[in-house]
Amino acid sequence: METIYDSDRFIVVHMLCNSADDDASEPPQDAAAAVATLRHSFEIVDKQAGTQLYLDGMWSELFQQRIAEWHINVPTQQEVEDTLAGFAGLAQTPLTLH
């Protein structure tokens, strides 16, 4: 788990874990196979709205594409915030602290 963005309004955490469909009893034989069994997911926390959104599957892939585009054309902070606000608009889960 790695925090990849933190501002006054948003926190974005990137999580990389094993796919749910791989057999944990048999580890991959090489590095390429190990990478192939990993899946990316993201959590976006909107601090102002007090909500969180977990992105997995198709939504995670869409978000990863946006991040890849940002590596090519570096966005302004406002562009990042606008993009995150668009995703955060999907959030229905209230933020709870433990």
PDB file of C-alpha atoms in Angstrom:
ATOM      1  CA  MET A   1       0.000   0.000   0.000  1.00  0.00           C
ATOM      2  CA  GLU A   2       1.384   3.375  -1.006  1.00  0.00           C
ATOM      3  CA  THR A   3       0.008   6.902  -0.760  1.00  0.00           C
ATOM      4  CA  ILE A   4       0.430   8.374  -4.229  1.00  0.00           C
ATOM      5  CA  TYR A   5      -1.377  11.695  -3.704  1.00  0.00           C
ATOM      6  CA  ASP A   6      -2.186  13.783  -0.651  1.00  0.00           C
ATOM      7  CA  SER A   7      -3.659  17.279  -0.748  1.00  0.00           C
ATOM      8  CA  ASP A   8      -5.929  19.384   1.433  1.00  0.00           C
ATOM      9  CA  ARG A   9      -8.938  17.686  -0.180  1.00  0.00           C
ATOM     10  CA  PHE A  10      -7.897  14.209  -1.370  1.00  0.00           C
ATOM     11  CA  ILE A  11      -5.767  11.214  -0.486  1.00  0.00           C
ATOM     12  CA  VAL A  12      -5.152   8.493  -3.070  1.00  0.00           C
ATOM     13  CA  VAL A  13      -3.739   5.155  -1.961  1.00  0.00           C
ATOM     14  CA  HIS A  14      -2.456   2.549  -4.426  1.00  0.00           C
ATOM     15  CA  MET A  15      -2.725  -1.098  -3.425  1.00  0.00           C
ATOM     16  CA  LEU A  16      -1.042  -3.961  -5.245  1.00  0.00           C
ATOM     17  CA  CYS A  17      -2.086  -7.457  -4.248  1.00  0.00           C
ATOM     18  CA  ASN A  18      -2.454 -10.989  -5.561  1.00  0.00           C
ATOM     19  CA  SER A  19      -5.393 -11.724  -7.834  1.00  0.00           C
ATOM     20  CA  ALA A  20      -8.273 -13.442  -6.177  1.00  0.00           C
ATOM     21  CA  ASP A  21      -8.182 -16.252  -8.736  1.00  0.00           C
ATOM     22  CA  ASP A  22      -4.560 -17.387  -8.296  1.00  0.00           C
ATOM     23  CA  ASP A  23      -3.594 -20.366  -6.176  1.00  0.00           C
ATOM     24  CA  ALA A  24      -1.558 -19.063  -3.240  1.00  0.00           C
ATOM     25  CA  SER A  25      -0.206 -22.551  -2.545  1.00  0.00           C
ATOM     26  CA  GLU A  26       1.845 -22.475  -5.756  1.00  0.00           C
ATOM     27  CA  PRO A  27       4.039 -19.366  -6.046  1.00  0.00           C
ATOM     28  CA  PRO A  28       4.898 -18.089  -9.561  1.00  0.00           C
ATOM     29  CA  GLN A  29       8.055 -19.579 -11.073  1.00  0.00           C
ATOM     30  CA  ASP A  30       9.567 -16.322 -12.351  1.00  0.00           C
ATOM     31  CA  ALA A  31       9.310 -12.553 -11.928  1.00  0.00           C
ATOM     32  CA  ALA A  32       7.152 -12.070 -15.053  1.00  0.00           C
ATOM     33  CA  ALA A  33       4.624 -14.586 -13.770  1.00  0.00           C
ATOM     34  CA  ALA A  34       4.629 -12.894 -10.374  1.00  0.00           C
ATOM     35  CA  VAL A  35       3.799  -9.509 -11.910  1.00  0.00           C
ATOM     36  CA  ALA A  36       1.041 -11.071 -14.015  1.00  0.00           C
ATOM     37  CA  THR A  37      -0.733 -12.327 -10.889  1.00  0.00           C
ATOM     38  CA  LEU A  38      -0.851  -8.895  -9.242  1.00  0.00           C
ATOM     39  CA  ARG A  39      -3.847  -6.603  -9.467  1.00  0.00           C
ATOM     40  CA  HIS A  40      -3.982  -2.883  -8.834  1.00  0.00           C
ATOM     41  CA  SER A  41      -6.638  -1.147  -6.791  1.00  0.00           C
ATOM     42  CA  PHE A  42      -6.986   2.378  -5.490  1.00  0.00           C
ATOM     43  CA  GLU A  43      -8.755   4.121  -2.663  1.00  0.00           C
ATOM     44  CA  ILE A  44      -9.732   7.766  -3.044  1.00  0.00           C
ATOM     45  CA  VAL A  45     -10.651   9.646   0.122  1.00  0.00           C
ATOM     46  CA  ASP A  46     -12.438  12.981  -0.176  1.00  0.00           C
ATOM     47  CA  LYS A  47     -11.529  14.712   3.057  1.00  0.00           C
ATOM     48  CA  GLN A  48     -14.049  17.545   2.630  1.00  0.00           C
ATOM     49  CA  ALA A  49     -17.028  15.315   1.840  1.00  0.00           C
ATOM     50  CA  GLY A  50     -15.955  12.663   4.342  1.00  0.00           C
ATOM     51  CA  THR A  51     -16.328   9.840   1.811  1.00  0.00           C
ATOM     52  CA  GLN A  52     -14.112   7.121   0.399  1.00  0.00           C
ATOM     53  CA  LEU A  53     -14.170   5.215  -2.876  1.00  0.00           C
ATOM     54  CA  TYR A  54     -12.468   1.898  -3.598  1.00  0.00           C
ATOM     55  CA  LEU A  55     -11.547   1.339  -7.264  1.00  0.00           C
ATOM     56  CA  ASP A  56     -10.975  -2.213  -8.465  1.00  0.00           C
ATOM     57  CA  GLY A  57     -11.382  -4.078 -11.737  1.00  0.00           C
ATOM     58  CA  MET A  58     -12.482  -1.942 -14.678  1.00  0.00           C
ATOM     59  CA  TRP A  59     -12.553   1.272 -12.630  1.00  0.00           C
ATOM     60  CA  SER A  60      -9.013   0.622 -11.421  1.00  0.00           C
ATOM     61  CA  GLU A  61      -7.822   0.072 -14.990  1.00  0.00           C
ATOM     62  CA  LEU A  62      -9.450   3.332 -16.065  1.00  0.00           C
ATOM     63  CA  PHE A  63      -7.747   5.185 -13.219  1.00  0.00           C
ATOM     64  CA  GLN A  64      -4.387   3.544 -14.061  1.00  0.00           C
ATOM     65  CA  GLN A  65      -4.725   4.784 -17.644  1.00  0.00           C
ATOM     66  CA  ARG A  66      -5.233   8.316 -16.345  1.00  0.00           C
ATOM     67  CA  ILE A  67      -2.108   8.021 -14.179  1.00  0.00           C
ATOM     68  CA  ALA A  68      -0.123   6.739 -17.184  1.00  0.00           C
ATOM     69  CA  GLU A  69      -1.286   9.775 -19.180  1.00  0.00           C
ATOM     70  CA  TRP A  70      -0.134  12.016 -16.339  1.00  0.00           C
ATOM     71  CA  HIS A  71       3.365  10.531 -16.600  1.00  0.00           C
ATOM     72  CA  ILE A  72       3.480  11.662 -20.242  1.00  0.00           C
ATOM     73  CA  ASN A  73       1.752  15.041 -19.870  1.00  0.00           C
ATOM     74  CA  VAL A  74       2.245  16.297 -16.329  1.00  0.00           C
ATOM     75  CA  PRO A  75      -1.045  17.835 -15.119  1.00  0.00           C
ATOM     76  CA  THR A  76      -1.534  20.880 -12.941  1.00  0.00           C
ATOM     77  CA  GLN A  77      -2.723  20.296  -9.398  1.00  0.00           C
ATOM     78  CA  GLN A  78      -6.129  21.673 -10.404  1.00  0.00           C
ATOM     79  CA  GLU A  79      -6.405  19.082 -13.203  1.00  0.00           C
ATOM     80  CA  VAL A  80      -5.583  16.302 -10.731  1.00  0.00           C
ATOM     81  CA  GLU A  81      -8.112  17.653  -8.225  1.00  0.00           C
ATOM     82  CA  ASP A  82     -10.808  17.905 -10.922  1.00  0.00           C
ATOM     83  CA  THR A  83     -10.187  14.313 -12.014  1.00  0.00           C
ATOM     84  CA  LEU A  84     -10.299  13.060  -8.425  1.00  0.00           C
ATOM     85  CA  ALA A  85     -13.498  15.031  -7.803  1.00  0.00           C
ATOM     86  CA  GLY A  86     -15.055  13.239 -10.772  1.00  0.00           C
ATOM     87  CA  PHE A  87     -14.178   9.847  -9.350  1.00  0.00           C
ATOM     88  CA  ALA A  88     -15.070  10.894  -5.795  1.00  0.00           C
ATOM     89  CA  GLY A  89     -18.537  11.809  -7.045  1.00  0.00           C
ATOM     90  CA  LEU A  90     -19.139   8.053  -7.273  1.00  0.00           C
ATOM     91  CA  ALA A  91     -18.392   7.578  -3.575  1.00  0.00           C
ATOM     92  CA  GLN A  92     -21.240   6.384  -1.388  1.00  0.00           C
ATOM     93  CA  THR A  93     -19.196   5.090   1.550  1.00  0.00           C
ATOM     94  CA  PRO A  94     -18.894   7.503   4.475  1.00  0.00           C
ATOM     95  CA  LEU A  95     -15.405   7.801   5.872  1.00  0.00           C
ATOM     96  CA  THR A  96     -15.038   6.174   9.285  1.00  0.00           C
ATOM     97  CA  LEU A  97     -12.010   6.362  11.493  1.00  0.00           C
ATOM     98  CA  HIS A  98     -10.989   3.491  13.705  1.00  0.00           C
TER      99      HIS A  98
END
